[in-house]
Amino acid sequence: MTVATLPQTAPVPAVHRRRPRSLVVGSVVVAATLVVPLVFLLLQAIQVGWAELSKLLFRHLTATLLWNTVRLSVVVTAASAVIGTAAAWFVERTDLPGRRVWAVLVVIPVAIPDFVVSFGWVSVAPSLHGFGAAVLVMTLAVYPLVYLPVAASFRGADPGQEEVARGLGLGRTRTFVRVTLAQARPAVLGGCLLVALALLAEYGAFEILRYQTFTTEIFTEFQVGFDAPAACALSIVLVLLGLVLLTADGLGRGGGRMSRSGPQVARVRQPRRLGRATVPVFAGFVLLVALALGVPFGTLVYWLVQGGRTTLPAAASLSSAAWHSAGYSAGAAALATAAALPVALLSVRHPGRMTMALERSTFLVLALPGVVIALALVFFSERYAAFLYQHSALLIVAYAILFFPLALVAVRASVAQAPTGLEEMARALGSKPWSVLWRVTLRLVAPGLAAAFCLVFLSAVTELTSTLILVPTGAQTLATQFWAYTTNLSYGAAAPYATLMVIIAVIPSYLLGRWFNRLPVNAATPT
Amino acid sequence: MTRLVATDLYKAFGSQSVLTGIELTVPEGSLTAILGPSGSGKTTLLRVLAGFERCDRGVISLGGRVVEDGRRYLPPEERGIGYVPQEGALFPHLTVEKNIAFGLSRQERRDGRVARLAEMVGLGNLTGRYPHQLSGGQQQRVALARALAIEPEVVLLDEPFSSLDAGLRASVRADVQRVLREAGTTALLVTHDQDEALSMSDFVAVIRDGRIGQTGTPQELYEHPVDPDMAEFLGDANLIRGSVDSAVASTPLGTFPLRSGSTPVAKPTSAVILVRPEQVEIRPGRAAHGLAARVVESEFHGHDAVMRVLPDASSGLGAIVARTDGALALAPGTEVTVTARGPVLAWPDA
């Protein structure tokens, strides 16, 4: 959703300050909790046994799923990289008419759940399914994940470097390739990673488009076929794919750091004149926004109007679903934010090898799709904590684990901005460490905590996969109720749930976008 | 009576030693400056004294109480030090009044102390403002008031004027000096600016390579540096080779009486001799008495002028720096005669 870039090589600690024990203990507990799903997945695999696992894995189905998942990921990631980078460049660097409006419009799709986008497309064109449909719908749903970090990097990049390159005799095109794109490379790679991980984890959109991937198959095996061993075997492959992506990303960004020379002056940049290209580029933006925003919003409005005459759901059911969604999501947001605080404080305030390893381990969660986390927690509760099975606490914990990296990025950014000098000052003035945390640190990072809460909240409200598995019996959230109606093809009845979900998600997204734009570019990135 | 004593302090970051045997005493009620170039370890020393960093070895006592001795370590909040960092470090979420009151108990907040301090630093009418609504100089004053509010054993000031622009610096410096005197507080000021150290403080301790090179009043340091390096660090210095015999130094510039306190010698010995630029006199034209030279550089400052002159090759001397009345500034190329006034300081070769 934002620049969730992964940690890079560990810097040599500048100051060997002692790490407060409470922070270390807190962070270790958080990191341990985050790897719990992975541990349970392995436990379950051991229980199933190698013979059974290999029988489940080495069959034609696995090859098909691998081919489907990989080719989709490659094509959608490439398409998103091109669309996201190009859109960011036109909005940030050229005199495209209406740039401010476009800057908002092209980002909004990120707040629409992917399964709502594909619902929109399928209700427009019921015959839409298969690979091509999946590429089209997913690209339109996820390209903002590339756009956001790349636009931020274009905004923050040092304009002097381009001018120097021109001065050294490089033409416009070569300057663009060798300087502009090179500056944006880490952002593009970071965005691509987010896109690929989102594709691995997606369930709802592919189910609607009848496109089979690992995630959809795991879900079906578990929820429909009640075949836990098969789900477990496929989950292992899926997690391995995620780990491969994380590793590749780590290697890919290893070479060369971007730096800017001189003070952080906000120099006014002369936008590039588009001239005769204005009309085609403008038309391109109109088309992009029409497809990515117009189709899902248009269909929602259409069904709301249609549904008004036929099958409008009971208002009571709508408000009860909204209530459940909000309650679970708020619980998860509070939990994830609280968990992110010690890790962020430790990693920013007390950098070092051990701290870095700890922080990185929390990013392993990125390789765990919601379906895997949910399965692992079900396995856990069935075996060790039956009282938790079907309990809302389990769903809240699943959300908190799933969206922890988002919370960490937001909290970390504001901790990095809060000067350490102020905490030392408070100590010198006689405050005990806990009192400093309360009187100074928390006040300074409050905006980051609020942002983390919003990010997790809106992500949880629109989460479908693990919600379907973990939601307590009898309770419905906006997402599950929408899903129930959609799978019955009662689009008119489903539309109000999707609309409410989008409204709840879009407003905080917009506010968050503004907040992140005000941050210095690198504050959000772990060093 | 001394407020702060540091004995044999050592501190290293990894394999890099920063403090290597610091010895420092700060007398009660004084303003003592720690003067050193960047990288000399002066900020680290201040942070160790404040308790933000632990020393590897050594003893620190504050107001007669040992706060750190290798085994015992009192955290910053129990040391009773007032810390004023470079940028002021005001709490951005609190008003001026609440910043000043930060270190006070509920009772102390009500005893009028906050208003008195705000008045004392000249910000009595701005107590409701937030830090971002203040100028750099005002922020520094609030930081000082906040440090004084807790009635500290000693106030530590870490380059408090370096972020201010030149015009503001002088007035904020004077204010800080006045407030510290009024409050009667013992203060330790870290700076790399020798003007600041010499003009503001009662005592100066020069720190070099993690060690205190010399301590004394500003005048003592200027007139009696312990070695040629120290002489060059504190002010401009002409270091001339010559010889000393009993109480007289002979140089190509002439023969001068030695300053009291120079190392006495029994027989003629070669030596390095310090002649400060203001002791050098320059007259246009050639004269019978004095050294023939030519002006190579001339900086006019209004009230005075600094000239570099190069004596004729026959004298065997390098360039000499002279500070004269501004009215006497000469253009480069002018032929001049150089003389000097004693007494001078000499370091005989060992």
mmCIF file with all atom_site columns, C-alpha atoms in Angstrom, chain A residues 241-359:
data_model
loop_
_atom_site.group_PDB
_atom_site.id
_atom_site.type_symbol
_atom_site.label_atom_id
_atom_site.label_alt_id
_atom_site.label_comp_id
_atom_site.label_asym_id
_atom_site.label_entity_id
_atom_site.label_seq_id
_atom_site.pdbx_PDB_ins_code
_atom_site.Cartn_x
_atom_site.Cartn_y
_atom_site.Cartn_z
_atom_site.occupancy
_atom_site.B_iso_or_equiv
_atom_site.pdbx_formal_charge
_atom_site.auth_seq_id
_atom_site.auth_comp_id
_atom_site.auth_asym_id
_atom_site.auth_atom_id
_atom_site.pdbx_PDB_model_num
ATOM 1   C CA . LEU A 1 241 ? 7.334   -18.930 -3.806  1.00 0.00 ? 241 LEU A CA 1
ATOM 2   C CA . GLY A 1 242 ? 6.906   -15.967 -1.462  1.00 0.00 ? 242 GLY A CA 1
ATOM 3   C CA . LEU A 1 243 ? 10.313  -16.551 0.103   1.00 0.00 ? 243 LEU A CA 1
ATOM 4   C CA . VAL A 1 244 ? 11.902  -16.743 -3.346  1.00 0.00 ? 244 VAL A CA 1
ATOM 5   C CA . LEU A 1 245 ? 10.413  -13.313 -4.123  1.00 0.00 ? 245 LEU A CA 1
ATOM 6   C CA . LEU A 1 246 ? 11.657  -11.812 -0.874  1.00 0.00 ? 246 LEU A CA 1
ATOM 7   C CA . THR A 1 247 ? 15.142  -13.190 -1.447  1.00 0.00 ? 247 THR A CA 1
ATOM 8   C CA . ALA A 1 248 ? 15.243  -12.038 -5.058  1.00 0.00 ? 248 ALA A CA 1
ATOM 9   C CA . ASP A 1 249 ? 14.176  -8.594  -3.939  1.00 0.00 ? 249 ASP A CA 1
ATOM 10  C CA . GLY A 1 250 ? 16.893  -8.537  -1.301  1.00 0.00 ? 250 GLY A CA 1
ATOM 11  C CA . LEU A 1 251 ? 19.519  -9.480  -3.895  1.00 0.00 ? 251 LEU A CA 1
ATOM 12  C CA . GLY A 1 252 ? 18.113  -7.143  -6.541  1.00 0.00 ? 252 GLY A CA 1
ATOM 13  C CA . ARG A 1 253 ? 18.422  -4.069  -4.381  1.00 0.00 ? 253 ARG A CA 1
ATOM 14  C CA . GLY A 1 254 ? 21.830  -5.030  -3.061  1.00 0.00 ? 254 GLY A CA 1
ATOM 15  C CA . GLY A 1 255 ? 23.821  -3.170  -5.693  1.00 0.00 ? 255 GLY A CA 1
ATOM 16  C CA . GLY A 1 256 ? 24.329  0.541   -5.207  1.00 0.00 ? 256 GLY A CA 1
ATOM 17  C CA . ARG A 1 257 ? 22.496  2.900   -2.953  1.00 0.00 ? 257 ARG A CA 1
ATOM 18  C CA . MET A 1 258 ? 20.666  5.931   -4.161  1.00 0.00 ? 258 MET A CA 1
ATOM 19  C CA . SER A 1 259 ? 21.820  9.077   -2.548  1.00 0.00 ? 259 SER A CA 1
ATOM 20  C CA . ARG A 1 260 ? 21.258  12.706  -3.062  1.00 0.00 ? 260 ARG A CA 1
ATOM 21  C CA . SER A 1 261 ? 23.963  15.226  -2.656  1.00 0.00 ? 261 SER A CA 1
ATOM 22  C CA . GLY A 1 262 ? 23.571  18.543  -0.968  1.00 0.00 ? 262 GLY A CA 1
ATOM 23  C CA . PRO A 1 263 ? 20.880  19.721  1.400   1.00 0.00 ? 263 PRO A CA 1
ATOM 24  C CA . GLN A 1 264 ? 17.276  18.624  1.023   1.00 0.00 ? 264 GLN A CA 1
ATOM 25  C CA . VAL A 1 265 ? 16.215  21.715  -0.833  1.00 0.00 ? 265 VAL A CA 1
ATOM 26  C CA . ALA A 1 266 ? 12.794  21.689  -2.405  1.00 0.00 ? 266 ALA A CA 1
ATOM 27  C CA . ARG A 1 267 ? 13.829  23.112  -5.745  1.00 0.00 ? 267 ARG A CA 1
ATOM 28  C CA . VAL A 1 268 ? 11.041  23.993  -8.095  1.00 0.00 ? 268 VAL A CA 1
ATOM 29  C CA . ARG A 1 269 ? 11.342  21.700  -11.051 1.00 0.00 ? 269 ARG A CA 1
ATOM 30  C CA . GLN A 1 270 ? 10.336  22.781  -14.507 1.00 0.00 ? 270 GLN A CA 1
ATOM 31  C CA . PRO A 1 271 ? 7.880   20.103  -15.735 1.00 0.00 ? 271 PRO A CA 1
ATOM 32  C CA . ARG A 1 272 ? 8.675   18.504  -19.051 1.00 0.00 ? 272 ARG A CA 1
ATOM 33  C CA . ARG A 1 273 ? 6.464   19.844  -21.827 1.00 0.00 ? 273 ARG A CA 1
ATOM 34  C CA . LEU A 1 274 ? 4.403   17.135  -23.471 1.00 0.00 ? 274 LEU A CA 1
ATOM 35  C CA . GLY A 1 275 ? 3.559   19.202  -26.552 1.00 0.00 ? 275 GLY A CA 1
ATOM 36  C CA . ARG A 1 276 ? 1.906   17.096  -29.213 1.00 0.00 ? 276 ARG A CA 1
ATOM 37  C CA . ALA A 1 277 ? 1.950   14.047  -26.950 1.00 0.00 ? 277 ALA A CA 1
ATOM 38  C CA . THR A 1 278 ? -0.515  15.773  -24.595 1.00 0.00 ? 278 THR A CA 1
ATOM 39  C CA . VAL A 1 279 ? -3.644  14.445  -26.258 1.00 0.00 ? 279 VAL A CA 1
ATOM 40  C CA . PRO A 1 280 ? -2.669  10.755  -26.486 1.00 0.00 ? 280 PRO A CA 1
ATOM 41  C CA . VAL A 1 281 ? -1.265  10.769  -22.924 1.00 0.00 ? 281 VAL A CA 1
ATOM 42  C CA . PHE A 1 282 ? -4.386  12.458  -21.604 1.00 0.00 ? 282 PHE A CA 1
ATOM 43  C CA . ALA A 1 283 ? -6.517  9.905   -23.445 1.00 0.00 ? 283 ALA A CA 1
ATOM 44  C CA . GLY A 1 284 ? -4.409  7.147   -21.881 1.00 0.00 ? 284 GLY A CA 1
ATOM 45  C CA . PHE A 1 285 ? -5.156  8.459   -18.399 1.00 0.00 ? 285 PHE A CA 1
ATOM 46  C CA . VAL A 1 286 ? -8.862  8.725   -19.179 1.00 0.00 ? 286 VAL A CA 1
ATOM 47  C CA . LEU A 1 287 ? -8.848  5.116   -20.366 1.00 0.00 ? 287 LEU A CA 1
ATOM 48  C CA . LEU A 1 288 ? -6.880  3.888   -17.326 1.00 0.00 ? 288 LEU A CA 1
ATOM 49  C CA . VAL A 1 289 ? -9.177  5.599   -14.853 1.00 0.00 ? 289 VAL A CA 1
ATOM 50  C CA . ALA A 1 290 ? -12.291 4.512   -16.771 1.00 0.00 ? 290 ALA A CA 1
ATOM 51  C CA . LEU A 1 291 ? -11.192 0.876   -16.625 1.00 0.00 ? 291 LEU A CA 1
ATOM 52  C CA . ALA A 1 292 ? -9.713  0.826   -13.114 1.00 0.00 ? 292 ALA A CA 1
ATOM 53  C CA . LEU A 1 293 ? -12.248 3.082   -11.382 1.00 0.00 ? 293 LEU A CA 1
ATOM 54  C CA . GLY A 1 294 ? -15.167 3.502   -13.724 1.00 0.00 ? 294 GLY A CA 1
ATOM 55  C CA . VAL A 1 295 ? -15.975 -0.183  -14.153 1.00 0.00 ? 295 VAL A CA 1
ATOM 56  C CA . PRO A 1 296 ? -16.063 -1.191  -10.466 1.00 0.00 ? 296 PRO A CA 1
ATOM 57  C CA . PHE A 1 297 ? -17.767 2.025   -9.351  1.00 0.00 ? 297 PHE A CA 1
ATOM 58  C CA . GLY A 1 298 ? -20.154 2.020   -12.296 1.00 0.00 ? 298 GLY A CA 1
ATOM 59  C CA . THR A 1 299 ? -21.292 -1.523  -11.647 1.00 0.00 ? 299 THR A CA 1
ATOM 60  C CA . LEU A 1 300 ? -21.699 -0.869  -7.936  1.00 0.00 ? 300 LEU A CA 1
ATOM 61  C CA . VAL A 1 301 ? -23.910 2.114   -8.689  1.00 0.00 ? 301 VAL A CA 1
ATOM 62  C CA . TYR A 1 302 ? -25.814 0.145   -11.305 1.00 0.00 ? 302 TYR A CA 1
ATOM 63  C CA . TRP A 1 303 ? -26.524 -2.715  -8.899  1.00 0.00 ? 303 TRP A CA 1
ATOM 64  C CA . LEU A 1 304 ? -27.419 -0.350  -6.084  1.00 0.00 ? 304 LEU A CA 1
ATOM 65  C CA . VAL A 1 305 ? -30.024 1.270   -8.317  1.00 0.00 ? 305 VAL A CA 1
ATOM 66  C CA . GLN A 1 306 ? -31.223 -2.059  -9.727  1.00 0.00 ? 306 GLN A CA 1
ATOM 67  C CA . GLY A 1 307 ? -31.172 -3.719  -6.336  1.00 0.00 ? 307 GLY A CA 1
ATOM 68  C CA . GLY A 1 308 ? -33.294 -0.919  -4.940  1.00 0.00 ? 308 GLY A CA 1
ATOM 69  C CA . ARG A 1 309 ? -36.151 -2.325  -6.952  1.00 0.00 ? 309 ARG A CA 1
ATOM 70  C CA . THR A 1 310 ? -35.580 -5.987  -6.278  1.00 0.00 ? 310 THR A CA 1
ATOM 71  C CA . THR A 1 311 ? -33.476 -7.543  -3.554  1.00 0.00 ? 311 THR A CA 1
ATOM 72  C CA . LEU A 1 312 ? -32.228 -4.862  -1.214  1.00 0.00 ? 312 LEU A CA 1
ATOM 73  C CA . PRO A 1 313 ? -30.916 -6.622  1.893   1.00 0.00 ? 313 PRO A CA 1
ATOM 74  C CA . ALA A 1 314 ? -32.355 -5.859  5.274   1.00 0.00 ? 314 ALA A CA 1
ATOM 75  C CA . ALA A 1 315 ? -30.768 -2.779  6.790   1.00 0.00 ? 315 ALA A CA 1
ATOM 76  C CA . ALA A 1 316 ? -30.273 -4.736  9.989   1.00 0.00 ? 316 ALA A CA 1
ATOM 77  C CA . SER A 1 317 ? -28.096 -7.297  8.225   1.00 0.00 ? 317 SER A CA 1
ATOM 78  C CA . LEU A 1 318 ? -26.015 -4.545  6.614   1.00 0.00 ? 318 LEU A CA 1
ATOM 79  C CA . SER A 1 319 ? -25.381 -2.740  9.880   1.00 0.00 ? 319 SER A CA 1
ATOM 80  C CA . SER A 1 320 ? -24.641 -5.936  11.741  1.00 0.00 ? 320 SER A CA 1
ATOM 81  C CA . ALA A 1 321 ? -22.079 -6.917  9.093   1.00 0.00 ? 321 ALA A CA 1
ATOM 82  C CA . ALA A 1 322 ? -20.547 -3.447  9.207   1.00 0.00 ? 322 ALA A CA 1
ATOM 83  C CA . TRP A 1 323 ? -20.414 -3.659  12.981  1.00 0.00 ? 323 TRP A CA 1
ATOM 84  C CA . HIS A 1 324 ? -18.591 -6.977  12.869  1.00 0.00 ? 324 HIS A CA 1
ATOM 85  C CA . SER A 1 325 ? -16.170 -5.784  10.197  1.00 0.00 ? 325 SER A CA 1
ATOM 86  C CA . ALA A 1 326 ? -15.376 -2.639  12.144  1.00 0.00 ? 326 ALA A CA 1
ATOM 87  C CA . GLY A 1 327 ? -15.009 -4.450  15.461  1.00 0.00 ? 327 GLY A CA 1
ATOM 88  C CA . TYR A 1 328 ? -12.643 -7.160  14.213  1.00 0.00 ? 328 TYR A CA 1
ATOM 89  C CA . SER A 1 329 ? -10.655 -4.691  12.153  1.00 0.00 ? 329 SER A CA 1
ATOM 90  C CA . ALA A 1 330 ? -10.303 -2.180  14.981  1.00 0.00 ? 330 ALA A CA 1
ATOM 91  C CA . GLY A 1 331 ? -9.143  -4.934  17.326  1.00 0.00 ? 331 GLY A CA 1
ATOM 92  C CA . ALA A 1 332 ? -6.565  -6.093  14.785  1.00 0.00 ? 332 ALA A CA 1
ATOM 93  C CA . ALA A 1 333 ? -5.439  -2.533  14.082  1.00 0.00 ? 333 ALA A CA 1
ATOM 94  C CA . ALA A 1 334 ? -4.871  -1.823  17.779  1.00 0.00 ? 334 ALA A CA 1
ATOM 95  C CA . LEU A 1 335 ? -3.037  -5.108  18.253  1.00 0.00 ? 335 LEU A CA 1
ATOM 96  C CA . ALA A 1 336 ? -0.783  -4.698  15.203  1.00 0.00 ? 336 ALA A CA 1
ATOM 97  C CA . THR A 1 337 ? 0.034   -1.085  16.063  1.00 0.00 ? 337 THR A CA 1
ATOM 98  C CA . ALA A 1 338 ? 0.906   -1.953  19.647  1.00 0.00 ? 338 ALA A CA 1
ATOM 99  C CA . ALA A 1 339 ? 3.084   -4.818  18.420  1.00 0.00 ? 339 ALA A CA 1
ATOM 100 C CA . ALA A 1 340 ? 4.860   -2.604  15.878  1.00 0.00 ? 340 ALA A CA 1
ATOM 101 C CA . LEU A 1 341 ? 5.891   -0.034  18.479  1.00 0.00 ? 341 LEU A CA 1
ATOM 102 C CA . PRO A 1 342 ? 8.598   -1.995  20.337  1.00 0.00 ? 342 PRO A CA 1
ATOM 103 C CA . VAL A 1 343 ? 10.025  -3.370  17.084  1.00 0.00 ? 343 VAL A CA 1
ATOM 104 C CA . ALA A 1 344 ? 10.152  0.101   15.506  1.00 0.00 ? 344 ALA A CA 1
ATOM 105 C CA . LEU A 1 345 ? 11.692  1.690   18.615  1.00 0.00 ? 345 LEU A CA 1
ATOM 106 C CA . LEU A 1 346 ? 14.305  -1.020  18.879  1.00 0.00 ? 346 LEU A CA 1
ATOM 107 C CA . SER A 1 347 ? 15.249  -0.984  15.208  1.00 0.00 ? 347 SER A CA 1
ATOM 108 C CA . VAL A 1 348 ? 15.451  2.795   14.875  1.00 0.00 ? 348 VAL A CA 1
ATOM 109 C CA . ARG A 1 349 ? 16.891  3.662   18.271  1.00 0.00 ? 349 ARG A CA 1
ATOM 110 C CA . HIS A 1 350 ? 19.224  0.742   18.802  1.00 0.00 ? 350 HIS A CA 1
ATOM 111 C CA . PRO A 1 351 ? 20.458  -0.395  15.409  1.00 0.00 ? 351 PRO A CA 1
ATOM 112 C CA . GLY A 1 352 ? 22.740  -3.391  15.350  1.00 0.00 ? 352 GLY A CA 1
ATOM 113 C CA . ARG A 1 353 ? 23.100  -6.841  13.939  1.00 0.00 ? 353 ARG A CA 1
ATOM 114 C CA . MET A 1 354 ? 20.741  -8.496  16.394  1.00 0.00 ? 354 MET A CA 1
ATOM 115 C CA . THR A 1 355 ? 18.112  -5.784  16.023  1.00 0.00 ? 355 THR A CA 1
ATOM 116 C CA . MET A 1 356 ? 18.336  -5.949  12.252  1.00 0.00 ? 356 MET A CA 1
ATOM 117 C CA . ALA A 1 357 ? 17.853  -9.726  12.265  1.00 0.00 ? 357 ALA A CA 1
ATOM 118 C CA . LEU A 1 358 ? 14.857  -9.322  14.531  1.00 0.00 ? 358 LEU A CA 1
ATOM 119 C CA . GLU A 1 359 ? 13.261  -6.679  12.355  1.00 0.00 ? 359 GLU A CA 1
#
